[in-house]
Short mmCIF file of C-alpha atoms and ligand atoms in Angstrom, two decimals:
data_model
loop_
_atom_site.label_atom_id
_atom_site.label_comp_id
_atom_site.label_asym_id
_atom_site.label_seq_id
_atom_site.Cartn_x
_atom_site.Cartn_y
_atom_site.Cartn_z
CA UNK M 14 41.97 34.49 -8.98
CA UNK M 15 40.48 38.14 -7.54
CA UNK M 16 37.07 39.14 -7.07
CA UNK M 17 35.60 42.34 -8.47
CA UNK M 18 33.84 44.24 -6.18
CA UNK M 19 29.92 44.52 -6.88
CA UNK M 20 28.56 48.01 -5.45
CA UNK M 21 24.96 46.37 -5.59
CA UNK M 22 25.79 43.62 -2.86
CA UNK M 23 27.20 45.99 -0.80
CA UNK M 24 30.82 44.57 -1.36
CA UNK M 25 33.60 46.47 0.38
CA UNK M 26 36.15 44.39 1.26
CA UNK M 27 38.21 44.39 4.82
CA UNK M 28 41.74 45.13 4.08
CA UNK M 29 43.24 45.40 7.66
CA UNK M 30 44.25 41.74 9.67
CA UNK M 31 44.11 43.80 12.82
CA UNK M 32 41.06 44.70 12.67
CA UNK M 33 39.39 41.24 11.35
CA UNK M 34 41.52 40.14 14.88
CA UNK M 35 39.92 42.72 17.05
CA UNK M 36 36.42 41.77 15.72
CA UNK M 37 36.65 37.60 15.64
CA UNK M 38 38.29 38.11 19.47
CA UNK M 39 35.15 39.91 20.39
CA UNK M 40 33.39 36.95 19.96
CA UNK M 41 32.35 34.70 23.06
CA UNK M 42 33.40 31.30 22.94
CA UNK M 43 30.43 29.52 23.64
CA UNK M 44 28.54 28.45 21.56
CA UNK M 45 30.75 27.04 19.11
CA UNK M 46 28.23 27.12 16.02
CA UNK M 47 29.01 30.54 14.44
CA UNK M 48 27.36 31.76 11.09
CA UNK M 49 29.24 34.32 9.04
CA UNK M 50 27.19 36.11 7.07
CA UNK M 51 28.93 37.42 3.54
CA UNK M 52 32.55 36.21 4.09
CA UNK M 53 33.61 37.82 0.49
CA UNK M 54 37.17 37.36 -0.12
CA UNK M 55 37.79 35.48 3.70
CA UNK M 56 39.65 38.42 5.78
CA UNK M 57 37.43 37.43 9.07
CA UNK M 58 36.95 34.01 7.99
CA UNK M 59 40.67 33.11 7.58
CA UNK M 60 41.22 34.49 11.19
CA UNK M 61 37.85 32.54 12.20
CA UNK M 62 39.35 29.37 10.62
CA UNK M 63 42.77 29.68 12.26
CA UNK M 64 41.45 30.34 15.73
CA UNK M 65 40.29 26.83 16.00
CA UNK M 66 37.38 27.90 18.44
CA UNK M 67 34.21 28.06 16.53
CA UNK M 68 32.32 25.63 14.27
CA UNK M 69 31.73 28.01 11.58
CA UNK M 70 29.08 27.89 8.33
CA UNK M 71 29.17 30.50 5.96
CA UNK M 72 26.91 32.24 3.70
CA UNK M 73 27.35 34.41 0.83
CA UNK M 74 24.96 35.64 -2.16
CA UNK M 75 27.99 36.25 -4.07
CA UNK M 76 29.52 33.29 -6.74
CA UNK M 77 32.28 34.49 -7.24
CA UNK M 78 33.05 34.91 -3.46
CA UNK M 79 31.86 31.53 -3.09
CA UNK M 80 34.52 30.28 -5.55
CA UNK M 81 37.14 32.55 -4.30
CA UNK M 82 37.17 30.88 -0.82
CA UNK M 83 36.80 27.53 -2.19
CA UNK M 84 39.84 27.85 -3.95
CA UNK M 85 41.41 29.71 -1.17
CA UNK M 86 40.36 27.78 2.11
CA UNK M 87 40.36 24.27 1.67
CA UNK M 88 37.47 22.05 2.75
CA UNK M 89 35.03 25.26 3.37
CA UNK M 90 32.63 24.18 0.64
CA UNK M 91 31.21 21.85 3.04
CA UNK M 92 30.45 24.51 5.31
CA UNK M 93 29.50 27.57 2.78
CA UNK M 94 25.82 28.01 1.35
CA UNK M 95 25.78 30.06 -1.87
CA UNK M 96 22.74 32.34 -1.15
CA UNK M 97 20.77 35.22 0.51
CA UNK M 98 20.92 35.81 4.81
CA UNK M 99 17.33 37.44 4.31
CA UNK M 100 15.74 34.18 2.43
CA UNK M 101 17.35 31.16 3.70
CA UNK M 102 15.46 28.62 5.53
CA UNK M 103 17.73 29.50 9.01
CA UNK M 104 16.64 26.47 10.79
CA UNK M 105 17.51 24.07 8.25
CA UNK M 106 20.91 25.47 7.91
CA UNK M 107 21.62 25.76 11.46
CA UNK M 108 19.74 23.43 13.80
CA UNK M 109 21.71 24.48 17.01
CA UNK M 110 22.12 27.90 18.80
CA UNK M 111 24.55 30.19 17.44
CA UNK M 112 26.53 33.42 16.97
CA UNK M 113 26.84 36.10 13.97
CA UNK M 114 30.04 37.63 12.73
CA UNK M 115 29.96 39.81 9.55
CA UNK M 116 31.28 42.60 8.13
CA UNK M 117 27.44 43.66 6.81
CA UNK M 118 26.53 44.47 3.75
CA UNK M 119 25.28 48.27 4.71
CA UNK M 120 22.93 48.16 1.89
CA UNK M 121 20.60 45.52 4.01
CA UNK M 122 22.34 46.01 7.56
CA UNK M 123 18.63 46.89 9.06
CA UNK M 124 17.21 44.03 7.03
CA UNK M 125 19.53 41.59 8.47
CA UNK M 126 18.64 43.06 11.95
CA UNK M 127 15.05 42.32 11.53
CA UNK M 128 15.73 38.76 10.91
CA UNK M 129 17.69 38.14 14.06
CA UNK M 130 15.17 39.50 15.77
CA UNK M 131 12.93 36.98 14.31
CA UNK M 132 15.39 34.24 15.46
CA UNK M 133 16.29 35.46 18.49
CA UNK M 134 15.54 32.56 20.53
CA UNK M 135 18.56 30.68 19.05
CA UNK M 136 20.80 33.47 18.32
CA UNK M 137 23.03 34.22 21.43
CA UNK M 138 24.98 36.85 19.84
CA UNK M 139 26.25 38.65 16.95
CA UNK M 140 29.50 40.97 16.53
CA UNK M 141 28.73 42.90 13.66
CA UNK M 142 30.80 45.63 11.59
CA UNK M 143 27.77 48.22 10.07
CA UNK M 144 28.03 51.97 9.07
CA UNK M 145 28.89 54.07 12.47
CA UNK M 146 25.01 55.85 12.12
CA UNK M 147 23.40 52.71 12.36
CA UNK M 148 25.65 51.51 15.13
CA UNK M 149 24.98 54.58 16.86
CA UNK M 150 21.46 54.58 16.08
CA UNK M 151 21.32 51.11 17.74
CA UNK M 152 23.06 51.68 20.53
CA UNK M 153 21.23 55.28 21.12
CA UNK M 154 18.74 55.46 23.97
CA UNK M 155 15.47 57.38 25.15
CA UNK M 156 15.55 61.33 24.58
CA UNK M 157 17.94 60.88 21.57
CA UNK M 158 16.88 61.82 18.59
CA UNK M 159 18.68 58.89 16.70
CA UNK M 160 16.22 56.41 19.02
CA UNK M 161 14.48 54.87 16.62
CA UNK M 162 12.77 51.08 15.84
CA UNK M 163 15.71 49.32 15.41
CA UNK M 164 17.04 50.91 18.54
CA UNK M 165 13.81 49.88 20.55
CA UNK M 166 13.26 46.33 19.19
CA UNK M 167 16.84 44.84 19.73
CA UNK M 168 17.43 46.54 23.24
CA UNK M 169 14.60 44.70 24.45
CA UNK M 170 15.92 41.59 23.80
CA UNK M 171 19.68 42.03 23.24
CA UNK M 172 22.69 44.06 25.41
CA UNK M 173 24.16 46.71 23.01
CA UNK M 174 28.13 47.16 22.99
CA UNK M 175 29.59 49.79 20.58
CA UNK M 176 33.02 48.52 20.55
CA UNK M 177 34.96 50.46 18.19
CA UNK M 178 34.71 52.88 15.30
CA UNK M 179 36.41 51.89 12.21
CA UNK M 180 38.27 54.36 9.72
CA UNK M 181 37.04 53.77 5.82
CA UNK M 182 40.55 53.47 5.09
CA UNK M 183 41.01 49.92 5.66
CA UNK M 184 38.28 48.70 3.03
CA UNK M 185 38.54 48.26 -0.73
CA UNK M 186 36.79 50.04 -2.39
CA UNK M 187 36.61 53.04 0.26
CA UNK M 188 33.01 53.37 1.79
CA UNK M 189 31.66 56.79 1.85
CA UNK M 190 30.79 56.32 5.44
CA UNK M 191 32.69 55.36 8.77
CA UNK M 192 32.08 52.17 9.75
CA UNK M 193 31.67 50.51 13.66
CA UNK M 194 31.60 47.02 15.27
CA UNK M 195 28.94 46.19 17.55
CA UNK M 196 28.38 43.54 19.98
CA UNK M 197 24.66 42.07 20.49
CA UNK M 198 23.94 39.47 23.44
CA UNK M 199 21.15 38.33 23.93
CA UNK M 200 19.52 39.26 27.32
CA UNK M 201 17.33 37.17 29.73
CA UNK M 202 14.08 38.45 28.46
CA UNK M 203 11.91 35.28 27.14
CA UNK M 204 8.48 36.48 27.20
CA UNK M 205 7.99 40.21 27.29
CA UNK M 206 4.12 39.70 28.62
CA UNK M 207 2.46 40.44 25.47
CA UNK M 208 2.11 39.52 21.92
CA UNK M 209 5.84 40.06 20.40
CA UNK M 210 4.01 40.70 16.72
CA UNK M 211 1.63 43.80 18.74
CA UNK M 212 4.93 44.98 20.36
CA UNK M 213 6.28 45.49 16.56
CA UNK M 214 3.83 47.09 15.30
CA UNK M 215 3.11 49.54 18.15
CA UNK M 216 6.79 50.30 18.02
CA UNK M 217 6.82 50.61 14.44
CA UNK M 218 3.59 52.85 14.17
CA UNK M 219 4.69 54.98 17.17
CA UNK M 220 8.22 55.85 15.44
CA UNK M 221 6.84 56.56 11.67
CA UNK M 222 5.00 59.61 13.08
CA UNK M 223 7.89 60.49 15.64
CA UNK M 224 7.00 64.29 16.26
CA UNK M 225 3.65 63.63 16.93
CA UNK M 226 2.66 62.67 20.94
CA UNK M 227 1.88 59.24 20.93
CA UNK M 228 -2.01 59.92 21.20
CA UNK M 229 -1.78 60.74 17.58
CA UNK M 230 0.72 58.72 16.49
CA UNK M 231 -1.20 55.82 17.93
CA UNK M 232 -4.66 56.32 16.77
CA UNK M 233 -5.37 53.74 14.80
CA UNK M 234 -4.51 51.58 17.58
CA UNK M 235 -5.89 53.21 20.16
CA UNK M 236 -9.87 53.06 18.94
CA UNK M 237 -12.48 52.07 21.32
CA UNK M 238 -9.86 51.84 24.14
CA UNK M 239 -9.97 53.00 27.55
CA UNK M 240 -7.09 55.31 27.74
CA UNK M 241 -7.49 57.34 30.81
CA UNK M 242 -5.23 55.61 33.04
CA UNK M 243 -2.12 56.33 30.32
CA UNK M 244 -2.60 59.81 29.62
CA UNK M 245 0.59 60.90 30.42
CA UNK M 246 2.23 58.75 28.56
CA UNK M 247 0.30 59.22 25.56
CA UNK M 248 1.30 63.10 25.93
CA UNK M 249 4.52 62.32 25.15
CA UNK M 250 6.52 61.01 22.18
CA UNK M 251 8.03 58.01 20.93
CA UNK M 252 11.16 58.72 21.19
CA UNK M 253 11.18 59.59 25.11
CA UNK M 254 9.78 56.22 26.12
CA UNK M 255 12.35 53.75 27.35
CA UNK M 256 12.12 50.00 26.52
CA UNK M 257 10.04 49.01 29.79
CA UNK M 258 7.65 52.11 29.09
CA UNK M 259 6.90 50.45 25.58
CA UNK M 260 6.22 47.05 26.93
CA UNK M 261 4.68 48.45 29.76
CA UNK M 262 2.33 50.32 26.95
CA UNK M 263 1.85 47.68 24.95
CA UNK M 264 0.34 45.05 27.90
CA UNK M 265 -1.60 47.77 28.83
CA UNK M 266 -3.28 48.17 25.05
CA UNK M 267 -3.31 44.45 24.86
CA UNK M 268 -5.46 43.98 27.54
CA UNK M 269 -7.54 46.62 26.87
CA UNK M 270 -8.10 44.88 23.25
CA UNK M 271 -9.36 41.44 25.31
CA UNK M 272 -11.69 43.79 27.64
CA UNK M 273 -13.78 45.29 24.80
CA UNK M 274 -14.04 41.79 22.76
CA UNK M 275 -15.14 39.43 25.56
N1 SAH G 3 33.43 39.74 5.53
C1 SAH G 3 33.87 40.17 3.86
C2 SAH G 3 33.12 41.03 3.31
C3 SAH G 3 32.29 42.17 3.77
S1 SAH G 3 31.42 43.19 2.39
C4 SAH G 3 35.15 41.03 4.73
O1 SAH G 3 35.07 42.02 5.36
O2 SAH G 3 36.08 41.72 3.70
C5 SAH G 3 29.32 42.52 2.86
C6 SAH G 3 29.86 41.03 2.04
O3 SAH G 3 28.31 40.80 2.06
C7 SAH G 3 30.10 40.70 0.32
O4 SAH G 3 30.53 39.62 0.57
C8 SAH G 3 28.42 40.61 -0.31
O5 SAH G 3 28.75 39.47 -1.31
C9 SAH G 3 27.86 39.93 0.97
N2 SAH G 3 26.41 39.82 0.75
C10 SAH G 3 26.07 40.85 0.08
N3 SAH G 3 24.52 40.58 0.43
C11 SAH G 3 24.27 39.31 1.08
C12 SAH G 3 22.94 38.40 1.65
N4 SAH G 3 21.74 39.08 1.45
N5 SAH G 3 23.37 37.48 2.13
C13 SAH G 3 24.73 36.91 2.47
N6 SAH G 3 25.42 37.64 1.70
C14 SAH G 3 25.80 38.72 1.26
#
């Protein structure tokens, strides 16, 4: 039995056991519950199961891969869900705190990161392979052209480590881009001091027109607000603001809002 790679599902199967071992050895030992996203033909799965360290569960959207894994890894049927990571009810599938590992489908990696952000209070860490360019974006800091929405949001709640770059040659079929493995570790931030929904909106709005000053890019969020105390910040562009400055700006604007309403 053999799985026919499907481009629409972002299937690029890893063929190099050493890289698979390096990925799995980067996963912290706790918590034991480990979700592998998109196990595919099982290159990572095999090492996870052999290591005997974790209590793994799997989600795979491709039925052919699910059947292949079931035929090759006895007992995996009870741990694997045939479904879409972007749509499943994560809390009922995984009731505990957990970690994530995966050679992700690159076409939906941003959406996967937004899901991780939503579930940030149960997700301890994630070791994932993604497109190198996306890995660089996520790990970059202010002042950098690649610093963007996902860099700010992920770095607000996770420490990001760029672990290593991976050549396109170790996949079947080979992708057109280079890959990289990054590790996200939940930091200690529980409460950023303002409504996270507003914070998300602020960061997205700021970067949607990243060439403009914040005063212009954030126009829809500034109306009827006294911005006299934040003139300096508003004269900058989104890519110049650190995480702390984004948080402070969100707090400031949120307080302004309540002053006017009351
Ligand atoms: N981990 C495997 C496969 C990586 S390719 C390896 O390293 O070889 C990406 C995998 O994600 C494929 O198996 C694909 O079928 C699966 N996938 C794609 N979209 C998915 C989704 N929305 N939810 C879960 N799995 C998905």
